[in-house]
Structure formats: C-alpha cells, structure tokens
PDB file of C-alpha atoms and ligand atoms in Angstrom:
ATOM      1  CA  MET A1313     -36.075 -41.113  65.257  1.00  0.00           C
ATOM      2  CA  ALA A1314     -37.170 -39.358  68.324  1.00  0.00           C
ATOM      3  CA  ARG A1315     -33.796 -40.207  70.017  1.00  0.00           C
ATOM      4  CA  GLN A1316     -32.311 -38.544  66.868  1.00  0.00           C
ATOM      5  CA  ASN A1317     -34.264 -35.109  67.477  1.00  0.00           C
ATOM      6  CA  PHE A1318     -32.949 -35.463  71.099  1.00  0.00           C
ATOM      7  CA  LEU A1319     -29.640 -35.738  70.164  1.00  0.00           C
ATOM      8  CA  VAL A1320     -30.075 -32.792  67.255  1.00  0.00           C
ATOM      9  CA  ALA A1321     -31.571 -30.483  70.249  1.00  0.00           C
ATOM     10  CA  VAL A1322     -28.739 -31.261  72.346  1.00  0.00           C
ATOM     11  CA  ALA A1323     -26.291 -30.601  69.675  1.00  0.00           C
ATOM     12  CA  LEU A1324     -28.008 -27.185  69.296  1.00  0.00           C
ATOM     13  CA  LEU A1325     -28.179 -26.575  72.773  1.00  0.00           C
ATOM     14  CA  LEU A1326     -24.415 -26.771  73.256  1.00  0.00           C
ATOM     15  CA  LEU A1327     -23.423 -24.766  70.250  1.00  0.00           C
ATOM     16  CA  THR A1328     -25.839 -21.631  71.429  1.00  0.00           C
ATOM     17  CA  SER A1329     -24.471 -22.007  74.753  1.00  0.00           C
ATOM     18  CA  VAL A1330     -20.910 -21.135  73.742  1.00  0.00           C
ATOM     19  CA  GLY A1331     -22.006 -18.196  71.900  1.00  0.00           C
ATOM     20  CA  VAL A1332     -21.318 -16.956  68.282  1.00  0.00           C
ATOM     21  CA  MET A1333     -19.573 -19.705  66.644  1.00  0.00           C
ATOM     22  CA  ALA A1334     -16.251 -18.438  64.586  1.00  0.00           C
ATOM     23  CA  GLU A1335     -17.256 -18.564  61.204  1.00  0.00           C
ATOM     24  CA  LYS A1336     -14.911 -18.092  58.328  1.00  0.00           C
ATOM     25  CA  SER A1337     -16.378 -15.690  55.268  1.00  0.00           C
ATOM     26  CA  ALA A1338     -17.101 -17.397  52.135  1.00  0.00           C
ATOM     27  CA  GLY A1339     -14.297 -15.923  50.285  1.00  0.00           C
ATOM     28  CA  CYS A1340     -11.973 -18.305  52.154  1.00  0.00           C
ATOM     29  CA  GLY A1341     -10.151 -20.766  50.234  1.00  0.00           C
ATOM     30  CA  LYS A1342     -10.907 -18.431  47.173  1.00  0.00           C
ATOM     31  CA  SER A1343      -8.204 -17.027  45.080  1.00  0.00           C
ATOM     32  CA  PRO A1344      -8.713 -13.197  45.645  1.00  0.00           C
ATOM     33  CA  THR A1345      -9.791 -10.706  42.744  1.00  0.00           C
ATOM     34  CA  ILE A1346      -9.870  -7.652  45.299  1.00  0.00           C
ATOM     35  CA  LYS A1347      -6.479  -6.334  45.464  1.00  0.00           C
ATOM     36  CA  SER A1348      -5.324  -2.844  47.774  1.00  0.00           C
ATOM     37  CA  GLN A1349      -7.219  -0.312  45.244  1.00  0.00           C
ATOM     38  CA  GLN A1350     -10.309   1.676  45.117  1.00  0.00           C
ATOM     39  CA  TYR A1351     -13.425   0.200  44.203  1.00  0.00           C
ATOM     40  CA  ASN A1352     -17.077   1.066  43.147  1.00  0.00           C
ATOM     41  CA  ILE A1353     -20.177  -0.255  44.165  1.00  0.00           C
ATOM     42  CA  GLN A1354     -23.604   0.872  43.349  1.00  0.00           C
ATOM     43  CA  VAL A1355     -25.630   1.593  46.211  1.00  0.00           C
ATOM     44  CA  ASN A1356     -29.694   2.646  45.995  1.00  0.00           C
ATOM     45  CA  GLY A1357     -28.870   3.740  42.459  1.00  0.00           C
ATOM     46  CA  LYS A1358     -25.707   5.997  43.564  1.00  0.00           C
ATOM     47  CA  SER A1359     -22.327   5.033  42.855  1.00  0.00           C
ATOM     48  CA  ARG A1360     -19.889   4.754  46.144  1.00  0.00           C
ATOM     49  CA  GLN A1361     -16.319   4.167  46.435  1.00  0.00           C
ATOM     50  CA  TYR A1362     -14.141   2.308  48.981  1.00  0.00           C
ATOM     51  CA  ILE A1363     -10.492   1.758  49.252  1.00  0.00           C
ATOM     52  CA  VAL A1364      -9.375  -1.628  50.158  1.00  0.00           C
ATOM     53  CA  ARG A1365      -5.895  -2.619  52.290  1.00  0.00           C
ATOM     54  CA  LEU A1366      -4.796  -6.038  52.237  1.00  0.00           C
ATOM     55  CA  PRO A1367      -2.238  -7.471  54.278  1.00  0.00           C
ATOM     56  CA  THR A1368       0.870  -7.721  52.749  1.00  0.00           C
ATOM     57  CA  ASN A1369       0.932 -11.601  52.862  1.00  0.00           C
ATOM     58  CA  TYR A1370      -2.559 -11.939  52.253  1.00  0.00           C
ATOM     59  CA  ASN A1371      -3.312 -15.868  52.349  1.00  0.00           C
ATOM     60  CA  GLN A1372      -6.609 -17.141  51.426  1.00  0.00           C
ATOM     61  CA  ASN A1373      -6.718 -19.802  53.944  1.00  0.00           C
ATOM     62  CA  THR A1374      -6.067 -17.298  56.634  1.00  0.00           C
ATOM     63  CA  ALA A1375      -9.658 -15.098  58.150  1.00  0.00           C
ATOM     64  CA  TYR A1376      -8.766 -11.941  58.849  1.00  0.00           C
ATOM     65  CA  LYS A1377     -10.128  -8.833  60.768  1.00  0.00           C
ATOM     66  CA  LEU A1378     -11.916  -6.884  58.754  1.00  0.00           C
ATOM     67  CA  ILE A1379     -11.674  -2.738  60.072  1.00  0.00           C
ATOM     68  CA  PHE A1380     -13.701  -0.022  58.560  1.00  0.00           C
ATOM     69  CA  THR A1381     -11.998   3.114  58.823  1.00  0.00           C
ATOM     70  CA  TRP A1382     -14.437   6.332  58.262  1.00  0.00           C
ATOM     71  CA  HIS A1383     -13.048   9.733  57.522  1.00  0.00           C
ATOM     72  CA  GLN A1384     -14.058  12.928  59.237  1.00  0.00           C
ATOM     73  CA  LEU A1385     -16.028  15.616  57.750  1.00  0.00           C
ATOM     74  CA  GLY A1386     -14.005  17.262  54.517  1.00  0.00           C
ATOM     75  CA  GLY A1387     -11.770  13.977  54.982  1.00  0.00           C
ATOM     76  CA  SER A1388     -11.945  11.214  52.358  1.00  0.00           C
ATOM     77  CA  ALA A1389     -11.272   7.921  51.534  1.00  0.00           C
ATOM     78  CA  ALA A1390      -7.670   8.728  50.006  1.00  0.00           C
ATOM     79  CA  LYS A1391      -6.426  10.665  53.130  1.00  0.00           C
ATOM     80  CA  ILE A1392      -7.295   8.031  55.397  1.00  0.00           C
ATOM     81  CA  ARG A1393      -5.343   5.255  52.927  1.00  0.00           C
ATOM     82  CA  ASP A1394      -2.362   7.959  52.834  1.00  0.00           C
ATOM     83  CA  GLY A1395      -2.843   9.606  56.439  1.00  0.00           C
ATOM     84  CA  GLU A1396      -2.150  13.164  57.159  1.00  0.00           C
ATOM     85  CA  ASP A1397      -0.200  15.385  59.189  1.00  0.00           C
ATOM     86  CA  PRO A1398      -0.875  14.624  63.069  1.00  0.00           C
ATOM     87  CA  ASN A1399       0.870  17.704  63.846  1.00  0.00           C
ATOM     88  CA  ARG A1400      -1.839  19.485  62.213  1.00  0.00           C
ATOM     89  CA  GLY A1401      -4.830  17.691  63.793  1.00  0.00           C
ATOM     90  CA  GLY A1402      -4.661  14.937  60.877  1.00  0.00           C
ATOM     91  CA  ALA A1403      -4.951  11.038  61.679  1.00  0.00           C
ATOM     92  CA  LEU A1404      -2.325   8.697  60.534  1.00  0.00           C
ATOM     93  CA  SER A1405      -2.899   6.077  57.703  1.00  0.00           C
ATOM     94  CA  TYR A1406      -5.973   4.090  58.558  1.00  0.00           C
ATOM     95  CA  TYR A1407      -6.237   5.881  62.096  1.00  0.00           C
ATOM     96  CA  GLY A1408      -2.587   4.332  62.511  1.00  0.00           C
ATOM     97  CA  LEU A1409      -3.606   0.865  63.143  1.00  0.00           C
ATOM     98  CA  PRO A1410      -1.855  -1.444  60.269  1.00  0.00           C
ATOM     99  CA  PRO A1411       1.362  -1.455  61.923  1.00  0.00           C
ATOM    100  CA  LEU A1412       0.081  -2.457  64.700  1.00  0.00           C
ATOM    101  CA  SER A1413      -2.135  -5.211  63.239  1.00  0.00           C
ATOM    102  CA  ASN A1414       0.909  -6.996  61.805  1.00  0.00           C
ATOM    103  CA  ASN A1415      -0.873  -8.312  58.819  1.00  0.00           C
ATOM    104  CA  SER A1416      -3.722  -9.618  60.832  1.00  0.00           C
ATOM    105  CA  ALA A1417      -6.341  -7.521  59.124  1.00  0.00           C
ATOM    106  CA  ILE A1418      -8.201  -6.069  56.276  1.00  0.00           C
ATOM    107  CA  PHE A1419      -8.862  -2.393  56.207  1.00  0.00           C
ATOM    108  CA  VAL A1420     -11.465  -0.655  54.353  1.00  0.00           C
ATOM    109  CA  ALA A1421     -11.743   3.296  53.962  1.00  0.00           C
ATOM    110  CA  PRO A1422     -15.016   4.278  52.255  1.00  0.00           C
ATOM    111  CA  GLN A1423     -15.910   7.590  50.839  1.00  0.00           C
ATOM    112  CA  GLY A1424     -18.705   9.518  51.973  1.00  0.00           C
ATOM    113  CA  LEU A1425     -21.083  11.330  49.777  1.00  0.00           C
ATOM    114  CA  ASN A1426     -20.330  14.969  49.949  1.00  0.00           C
ATOM    115  CA  ASN A1427     -17.014  14.069  51.778  1.00  0.00           C
ATOM    116  CA  GLY A1428     -19.473  13.140  55.293  1.00  0.00           C
ATOM    117  CA  TRP A1429     -21.961  10.752  56.521  1.00  0.00           C
ATOM    118  CA  GLY A1430     -25.173  12.232  56.743  1.00  0.00           C
ATOM    119  CA  ASN A1431     -26.577   8.684  56.359  1.00  0.00           C
ATOM    120  CA  GLN A1432     -29.937   9.868  54.439  1.00  0.00           C
ATOM    121  CA  GLY A1433     -32.427   7.489  54.968  1.00  0.00           C
ATOM    122  CA  GLY A1434     -29.657   4.577  56.104  1.00  0.00           C
ATOM    123  CA  GLU A1435     -28.037   4.945  53.082  1.00  0.00           C
ATOM    124  CA  ASP A1436     -24.653   4.814  54.122  1.00  0.00           C
ATOM    125  CA  LEU A1437     -25.459   1.806  56.465  1.00  0.00           C
ATOM    126  CA  THR A1438     -26.924   0.123  53.385  1.00  0.00           C
ATOM    127  CA  PHE A1439     -23.583   0.935  51.613  1.00  0.00           C
ATOM    128  CA  PHE A1440     -21.896  -0.491  54.502  1.00  0.00           C
ATOM    129  CA  ASP A1441     -23.963  -3.787  54.405  1.00  0.00           C
ATOM    130  CA  SER A1442     -23.080  -3.774  50.295  1.00  0.00           C
ATOM    131  CA  MET A1443     -19.342  -3.600  51.482  1.00  0.00           C
ATOM    132  CA  VAL A1444     -19.328  -6.479  53.828  1.00  0.00           C
ATOM    133  CA  LYS A1445     -21.185  -8.743  51.331  1.00  0.00           C
ATOM    134  CA  THR A1446     -19.088  -7.917  48.549  1.00  0.00           C
ATOM    135  CA  ILE A1447     -15.753  -7.759  50.468  1.00  0.00           C
ATOM    136  CA  GLU A1448     -16.613 -10.895  52.490  1.00  0.00           C
ATOM    137  CA  ALA A1449     -17.684 -13.000  49.426  1.00  0.00           C
ATOM    138  CA  ASP A1450     -14.094 -12.580  47.810  1.00  0.00           C
ATOM    139  CA  LEU A1451     -11.329 -12.490  50.617  1.00  0.00           C
ATOM    140  CA  CYS A1452     -11.224 -14.261  53.816  1.00  0.00           C
ATOM    141  CA  VAL A1453     -12.608 -12.586  56.938  1.00  0.00           C
ATOM    142  CA  GLU A1454     -13.365 -14.147  60.295  1.00  0.00           C
ATOM    143  CA  THR A1455     -17.325 -12.858  60.531  1.00  0.00           C
ATOM    144  CA  SER A1456     -17.169 -12.183  64.241  1.00  0.00           C
ATOM    145  CA  GLN A1457     -14.076  -9.875  63.887  1.00  0.00           C
ATOM    146  CA  ARG A1458     -15.635  -6.908  61.953  1.00  0.00           C
ATOM    147  CA  PHE A1459     -14.525  -3.383  63.360  1.00  0.00           C
ATOM    148  CA  SER A1460     -15.038   0.257  63.068  1.00  0.00           C
ATOM    149  CA  THR A1461     -13.468   3.214  64.061  1.00  0.00           C
ATOM    150  CA  GLY A1462     -13.545   6.593  62.862  1.00  0.00           C
ATOM    151  CA  PHE A1463     -12.554  10.296  64.084  1.00  0.00           C
ATOM    152  CA  SER A1464     -15.458  13.223  64.350  1.00  0.00           C
ATOM    153  CA  TYR A1465     -18.152  12.414  61.414  1.00  0.00           C
ATOM    154  CA  GLY A1466     -16.398   9.174  60.953  1.00  0.00           C
ATOM    155  CA  GLY A1467     -16.630   8.273  64.762  1.00  0.00           C
ATOM    156  CA  ALA A1468     -20.406   9.492  64.174  1.00  0.00           C
ATOM    157  CA  MET A1469     -20.595   6.790  61.522  1.00  0.00           C
ATOM    158  CA  SER A1470     -19.297   4.209  63.439  1.00  0.00           C
ATOM    159  CA  TYR A1471     -21.553   4.864  66.468  1.00  0.00           C
ATOM    160  CA  ALA A1472     -24.565   4.473  63.602  1.00  0.00           C
ATOM    161  CA  VAL A1473     -23.340   1.085  62.805  1.00  0.00           C
ATOM    162  CA  ALA A1474     -23.269   0.132  66.213  1.00  0.00           C
ATOM    163  CA  CYS A1475     -26.405   1.400  66.573  1.00  0.00           C
ATOM    164  CA  ALA A1476     -27.898  -0.384  63.645  1.00  0.00           C
ATOM    165  CA  ARG A1477     -25.732  -3.438  63.134  1.00  0.00           C
ATOM    166  CA  PRO A1478     -25.019  -4.607  66.727  1.00  0.00           C
ATOM    167  CA  LYS A1479     -24.742  -8.458  65.401  1.00  0.00           C
ATOM    168  CA  MET A1480     -22.339  -7.530  62.672  1.00  0.00           C
ATOM    169  CA  ILE A1481     -19.624  -5.556  64.360  1.00  0.00           C
ATOM    170  CA  ARG A1482     -17.721  -6.823  67.131  1.00  0.00           C
ATOM    171  CA  ALA A1483     -16.726  -3.355  68.552  1.00  0.00           C
ATOM    172  CA  ILE A1484     -15.837   0.471  67.734  1.00  0.00           C
ATOM    173  CA  ALA A1485     -13.741   3.230  68.544  1.00  0.00           C
ATOM    174  CA  VAL A1486     -15.456   6.491  68.442  1.00  0.00           C
ATOM    175  CA  LEU A1487     -12.402   9.284  68.287  1.00  0.00           C
ATOM    176  CA  SER A1488     -14.095  12.680  69.351  1.00  0.00           C
ATOM    177  CA  GLY A1489     -17.735  11.631  67.818  1.00  0.00           C
ATOM    178  CA  GLY A1490     -21.131  13.293  67.947  1.00  0.00           C
ATOM    179  CA  VAL A1491     -24.559  11.520  66.893  1.00  0.00           C
ATOM    180  CA  LEU A1492     -24.251  13.149  63.216  1.00  0.00           C
ATOM    181  CA  SER A1493     -25.284   9.607  61.257  1.00  0.00           C
ATOM    182  CA  GLY A1494     -27.957   8.817  63.559  1.00  0.00           C
ATOM    183  CA  CYS A1495     -28.683   5.697  65.838  1.00  0.00           C
ATOM    184  CA  GLN A1496     -31.551   3.529  64.333  1.00  0.00           C
ATOM    185  CA  GLY A1497     -32.521   1.073  67.097  1.00  0.00           C
ATOM    186  CA  GLY A1498     -29.241   1.786  69.305  1.00  0.00           C
ATOM    187  CA  ASN A1499     -30.699  -1.001  72.026  1.00  0.00           C
ATOM    188  CA  ASP A1500     -27.937  -3.350  71.787  1.00  0.00           C
ATOM    189  CA  PRO A1501     -24.768  -4.262  73.122  1.00  0.00           C
ATOM    190  CA  VAL A1502     -21.468  -3.826  71.441  1.00  0.00           C
ATOM    191  CA  ALA A1503     -18.014  -3.294  72.937  1.00  0.00           C
ATOM    192  CA  TYR A1504     -17.498   0.142  73.008  1.00  0.00           C
ATOM    193  CA  TYR A1505     -14.174   2.378  72.864  1.00  0.00           C
ATOM    194  CA  GLY A1506     -14.409   6.133  72.966  1.00  0.00           C
ATOM    195  CA  GLN A1507     -11.984   9.025  73.845  1.00  0.00           C
ATOM    196  CA  HIS A1508     -12.943  12.752  73.712  1.00  0.00           C
ATOM    197  CA  GLY A1509     -11.236  16.104  74.906  1.00  0.00           C
ATOM    198  CA  THR A1510     -12.665  18.064  77.253  1.00  0.00           C
ATOM    199  CA  ALA A1511     -11.450  21.365  75.519  1.00  0.00           C
ATOM    200  CA  ASP A1512     -13.156  20.171  72.262  1.00  0.00           C
ATOM    201  CA  SER A1513     -14.423  22.928  70.296  1.00  0.00           C
ATOM    202  CA  VAL A1514     -16.638  21.225  67.394  1.00  0.00           C
ATOM    203  CA  LEU A1515     -18.022  18.289  69.034  1.00  0.00           C
ATOM    204  CA  ASN A1516     -17.969  19.164  72.804  1.00  0.00           C
ATOM    205  CA  VAL A1517     -17.343  16.257  75.769  1.00  0.00           C
ATOM    206  CA  SER A1518     -20.711  15.802  76.441  1.00  0.00           C
ATOM    207  CA  GLY A1519     -21.982  14.463  73.553  1.00  0.00           C
ATOM    208  CA  GLY A1520     -19.133  12.127  73.469  1.00  0.00           C
ATOM    209  CA  ARG A1521     -20.162  11.108  77.108  1.00  0.00           C
ATOM    210  CA  GLN A1522     -23.767  10.933  76.177  1.00  0.00           C
ATOM    211  CA  MET A1523     -22.972   8.585  73.145  1.00  0.00           C
ATOM    212  CA  ARG A1524     -20.554   6.503  75.610  1.00  0.00           C
ATOM    213  CA  ASP A1525     -23.536   6.170  78.091  1.00  0.00           C
ATOM    214  CA  ARG A1526     -25.965   4.402  75.521  1.00  0.00           C
ATOM    215  CA  PHE A1527     -23.406   1.700  75.289  1.00  0.00           C
ATOM    216  CA  VAL A1528     -22.814   1.569  79.184  1.00  0.00           C
ATOM    217  CA  LYS A1529     -26.431   0.964  79.631  1.00  0.00           C
ATOM    218  CA  ASN A1530     -26.888  -1.440  76.966  1.00  0.00           C
ATOM    219  CA  ASN A1531     -23.730  -3.505  78.071  1.00  0.00           C
ATOM    220  CA  GLY A1532     -25.107  -3.678  81.383  1.00  0.00           C
ATOM    221  CA  CYS A1533     -22.067  -1.648  83.158  1.00  0.00           C
ATOM    222  CA  THR A1534     -21.831   0.066  86.229  1.00  0.00           C
ATOM    223  CA  ALA A1535     -21.594   3.803  86.234  1.00  0.00           C
ATOM    224  CA  VAL A1536     -18.407   5.236  87.284  1.00  0.00           C
ATOM    225  CA  SER A1537     -17.273   8.579  87.981  1.00  0.00           C
ATOM    226  CA  GLU A1538     -14.735  10.195  85.531  1.00  0.00           C
ATOM    227  CA  PRO A1539     -11.719  11.254  86.523  1.00  0.00           C
ATOM    228  CA  GLN A1540     -10.054  14.737  85.554  1.00  0.00           C
ATOM    229  CA  PRO A1541      -7.375  14.290  82.891  1.00  0.00           C
ATOM    230  CA  GLY A1542      -4.088  15.964  83.819  1.00  0.00           C
ATOM    231  CA  GLN A1543      -1.334  16.469  81.508  1.00  0.00           C
ATOM    232  CA  THR A1544      -1.815  13.213  80.374  1.00  0.00           C
ATOM    233  CA  SER A1545      -5.157  11.556  79.263  1.00  0.00           C
ATOM    234  CA  VAL A1546      -6.787   9.003  81.734  1.00  0.00           C
ATOM    235  CA  LYS A1547      -8.436   5.890  80.945  1.00  0.00           C
ATOM    236  CA  VAL A1548     -11.607   4.314  82.464  1.00  0.00           C
ATOM    237  CA  GLU A1549     -12.659   0.915  82.473  1.00  0.00           C
ATOM    238  CA  TYR A1550     -16.142   0.500  82.913  1.00  0.00           C
ATOM    239  CA  LYS A1551     -16.864  -2.826  85.591  1.00  0.00           C
ATOM    240  CA  ASN A1552     -19.709  -5.425  85.769  1.00  0.00           C
ATOM    241  CA  CYS A1553     -20.139  -5.381  81.618  1.00  0.00           C
ATOM    242  CA  LYS A1554     -21.898  -8.157  79.906  1.00  0.00           C
ATOM    243  CA  ALA A1555     -19.038 -10.570  79.411  1.00  0.00           C
ATOM    244  CA  GLY A1556     -17.545  -9.338  76.181  1.00  0.00           C
ATOM    245  CA  TYR A1557     -19.092  -6.161  75.822  1.00  0.00           C
ATOM    246  CA  PRO A1558     -16.357  -3.754  77.781  1.00  0.00           C
ATOM    247  CA  VAL A1559     -16.566   0.117  77.606  1.00  0.00           C
ATOM    248  CA  THR A1560     -13.141   2.023  77.763  1.00  0.00           C
ATOM    249  CA  TRP A1561     -13.365   5.644  77.786  1.00  0.00           C
ATOM    250  CA  VAL A1562     -10.264   7.886  77.691  1.00  0.00           C
ATOM    251  CA  VAL A1563     -10.571  11.670  78.073  1.00  0.00           C
ATOM    252  CA  HIS A1564      -8.057  14.191  77.929  1.00  0.00           C
ATOM    253  CA  LYS A1565      -7.366  18.109  77.771  1.00  0.00           C
ATOM    254  CA  GLY A1566      -7.152  18.565  74.327  1.00  0.00           C
ATOM    255  CA  ASP A1567      -9.160  20.061  71.436  1.00  0.00           C
ATOM    256  CA  HIS A1568     -11.171  18.345  68.385  1.00  0.00           C
ATOM    257  CA  ASN A1569      -8.012  15.901  67.475  1.00  0.00           C
ATOM    258  CA  PRO A1570      -7.621  12.242  66.309  1.00  0.00           C
ATOM    259  CA  SER A1571      -3.723  12.509  67.041  1.00  0.00           C
ATOM    260  CA  GLN A1572      -3.512  13.941  70.894  1.00  0.00           C
ATOM    261  CA  THR A1573      -0.577  12.603  72.070  1.00  0.00           C
ATOM    262  CA  ASP A1574       0.280  11.559  75.854  1.00  0.00           C
ATOM    263  CA  ASN A1575       4.463  12.654  76.197  1.00  0.00           C
ATOM    264  CA  GLY A1576       4.649  13.001  72.578  1.00  0.00           C
ATOM    265  CA  GLN A1577       2.930   9.684  71.751  1.00  0.00           C
ATOM    266  CA  ILE A1578      -0.266   9.582  69.503  1.00  0.00           C
ATOM    267  CA  PHE A1579      -2.478   7.344  71.605  1.00  0.00           C
ATOM    268  CA  ALA A1580      -5.705   6.549  69.711  1.00  0.00           C
ATOM    269  CA  PRO A1581      -4.067   3.919  67.666  1.00  0.00           C
ATOM    270  CA  LYS A1582      -2.650   1.768  70.258  1.00  0.00           C
ATOM    271  CA  ASN A1583      -5.479   2.209  72.518  1.00  0.00           C
ATOM    272  CA  SER A1584      -7.939   1.210  69.598  1.00  0.00           C
ATOM    273  CA  TRP A1585      -5.945  -1.596  69.240  1.00  0.00           C
ATOM    274  CA  ASP A1586      -5.727  -3.117  72.162  1.00  0.00           C
ATOM    275  CA  PHE A1587      -9.118  -2.618  72.456  1.00  0.00           C
ATOM    276  CA  PHE A1588     -10.536  -4.193  69.109  1.00  0.00           C
ATOM    277  CA  SER A1589      -7.630  -7.289  69.631  1.00  0.00           C
ATOM    278  CA  GLN A1590      -8.718  -8.235  72.935  1.00  0.00           C
ATOM    279  CA  PHE A1591     -11.389 -10.368  71.606  1.00  0.00           C
ATOM    280  CA  GLN A1592     -10.648 -13.971  70.080  1.00  0.00           C
ATOM    281  CA  PRO A1593     -12.574 -15.278  67.299  1.00  0.00           C
ATOM    282  CA  GLN A1594     -15.282 -17.133  69.081  1.00  0.00           C
TER     283      GLN A1594
HETATM  284  C1  LIG B1480       3.182 -11.465  63.479  1.00  0.00           C
HETATM  285  O1  LIG B1480       2.470 -12.488  62.717  1.00  0.00           O
HETATM  286  C2  LIG B1480       3.257 -13.584  62.651  1.00  0.00           C
HETATM  287  C3  LIG B1480       2.728 -14.767  61.895  1.00  0.00           C
HETATM  288  O2  LIG B1480       1.155 -14.859  62.886  1.00  0.00           O
HETATM  289  C4  LIG B1480       3.828 -14.013  63.968  1.00  0.00           C
HETATM  290  O3  LIG B1480       4.661 -15.520  63.964  1.00  0.00           O
HETATM  291  C5  LIG B1480       4.420 -12.771  64.567  1.00  0.00           C
HETATM  292  O4  LIG B1480       4.838 -13.557  66.208  1.00  0.00           O
HETATM  293  C6  LIG B1480       3.783 -12.206  64.821  1.00  0.00           C
HETATM  294  N1  LIG B1480       4.239 -10.545  65.459  1.00  0.00           N
HETATM  295  C7  LIG B1480       4.109  -9.657  66.451  1.00  0.00           C
HETATM  296  C8  LIG B1480       4.958  -8.682  66.918  1.00  0.00           C
HETATM  297  O5  LIG B1480       2.702 -10.137  66.947  1.00  0.00           O
HETATM  298  C1  LIG B1481     -22.816  20.514  73.402  1.00  0.00           C
HETATM  299  O1  LIG B1481     -23.119  19.989  71.851  1.00  0.00           O
HETATM  300  C2  LIG B1481     -24.708  20.261  72.078  1.00  0.00           C
HETATM  301  C3  LIG B1481     -25.030  19.820  70.386  1.00  0.00           C
HETATM  302  O2  LIG B1481     -24.449  21.106  70.038  1.00  0.00           O
HETATM  303  C4  LIG B1481     -25.528  21.307  72.659  1.00  0.00           C
HETATM  304  O3  LIG B1481     -26.936  21.131  72.098  1.00  0.00           O
HETATM  305  C5  LIG B1481     -25.050  21.338  74.001  1.00  0.00           C
HETATM  306  O4  LIG B1481     -25.764  22.440  74.351  1.00  0.00           O
HETATM  307  C6  LIG B1481     -23.633  21.334  74.247  1.00  0.00           C
HETATM  308  N1  LIG B1481     -23.232  21.155  75.699  1.00  0.00           N
HETATM  309  C7  LIG B1481     -22.375  21.825  76.351  1.00  0.00           C
HETATM  310  C8  LIG B1481     -21.989  21.412  77.429  1.00  0.00           C
HETATM  311  O5  LIG B1481     -21.873  22.857  75.738  1.00  0.00           O
END
C-alpha cells in the first residue's frame, strides 16, 4: 500500500515536472454539430452572438488551435469574418490568419455589446468562458493551444483575457491596443505579441508600451531599449523571459491601423501567426 502511494506520488511528480499536459477537449471524437456560422448564447441573461469558422477539412479526431479574433470599436463579428478594405484601415478576414493556418485552427469572431468590449462587471470574460465551454464540448480543440488577437478595442479585450484567464490562454497578439476592457488579476505570465504605431492618433504608443511592460515583468523578461522604427517596422524580442513566455514587440511609424505594411506587405498576420505557431501542444 505504502509502496503504491509512493509510486503514485512519483508519477504525479514526473507529470507536473514536464508542465501542462496535452489535453484534447471533450468534443474530440464526436460528430460535430457546430458549423461555420453564427451562434447565440445566453450570458448573464443577455443574448450574445459569435461566428465560428471551421477548418475546411474538419476532422473530429484532430485537436485544433482555438483562436479568438475580437473586433474593434464599431466593428462586428461579421466584419471580422468578411474582412474590410486594408487600404482604408480595415483588418483582413479573421485578421488575415486563416490562409497562414493551413487548416490547423478553429476561429471564433465574437460580437460585442454596442460593438465594443466594455466588459462591464467582467461580462465579456464570462462570454469568453461560455464560448470556450460550448465550443470545446462539441469540437476537437487542443486546450493548451487557445489564442486571442484583436485590433484596438479587440486588442484591449485580448489583454483583458490574458490578465484574467492566464491559464486558459497560450498567447495573445495585441494590435494597437489600450487598456479599455480592464485587467482583472494581471499578475501571471502569458506569451505576448504587441504592435503599435508611434503616430497612433487614437490610442497612443505609450499606452501600448505600458500593456507590453506588464507582461515583460510577469514573464520575467529583461527590459531592452526600443529602437526607432525606420521606413519599415522594427521587431524587438525580449530576452531572458521564462521558458514558454516570450514577449515580442513591433513598433512602426504608422497611425492606428491593423493593416500597416512593410514594403507593401501587411505584417500583422504573419507576425501574429509566427508568434502563435511557435508553441507546440505540450
Ligand atoms: C498543411 O497541412 C497538411 C496536413 O497536416 C500538411 O500535409 C502540409 O504539409 C501542410 N502544408 C503547409 C504549407 O504547411
Ligand atoms: C496617452 O494616452 C493616455 C490615455 O488617453 C494619456 O493619459 C496620456 O497622457 C497619453 N500620453 C501621451 C504621451 O500622449
């Protein structure tokens, strides 16, 4: 008996020492009912909407990444699904990530109340929790591979998720964000990608730097001096961060824009995808 307890203890120790274990959601192996379309869900007595985008060849035995793509103020879930003209400051469909994902991710575009993420009393975080629960009960998700991104208010909401749900989210990408949806908790590490324009006339770059610096600190990274952007953006990868919790910061000379370009190429999608896809299911 004592020997059995000892063996169990050793096994637990080994498991915890390798970190979070790969875990497939309850929806794995099930014939899915969720399709690529809009859904309604009741959250705190309010009707909330979100749009799901499945991989074209969805397989119920493949555990996918789950990527939340939050819209900007005045935007909508439908605009995230459809994309908007990048030449007029719009974001590409699902922030340009699906073509890079090679069918390895399920995308979610939530709809904000009044087309924003005021997160009153944490209601948008509860909405996030409800979407995760509902989707993962039906679809096959690798639960150590949840991500969140958004521009402006959508960046603020991604930041709020990282602050309040650090164990649920592997990494976030904040495009020209500000602290508009709060930061409940905010003391735990989360892998952080941020990009911001020094000429941002809506949410200034110092606000973006403050958000980044919370995770530079939480992730145990060493501060670095930020180079000036030139004609193209500049990427800073922080050093000495805790293993698995990197911080990457991209600063550019532009205004408030999710579709800023370097040499004619919109760089947010590839930067965000490279950041997210560096993490393997553990
Ligand atoms: C896309 O995914 C498929 C199936 O997993 C794989 O065979 C293929 O090599 C991938 N293509 C790219 C460009 O990564
Ligand atoms: C940046 O914006 C914040 C919030 O609106 C404001 O408090 C701060 O003074 C601004 N900083 C600069 C350098 O403009």
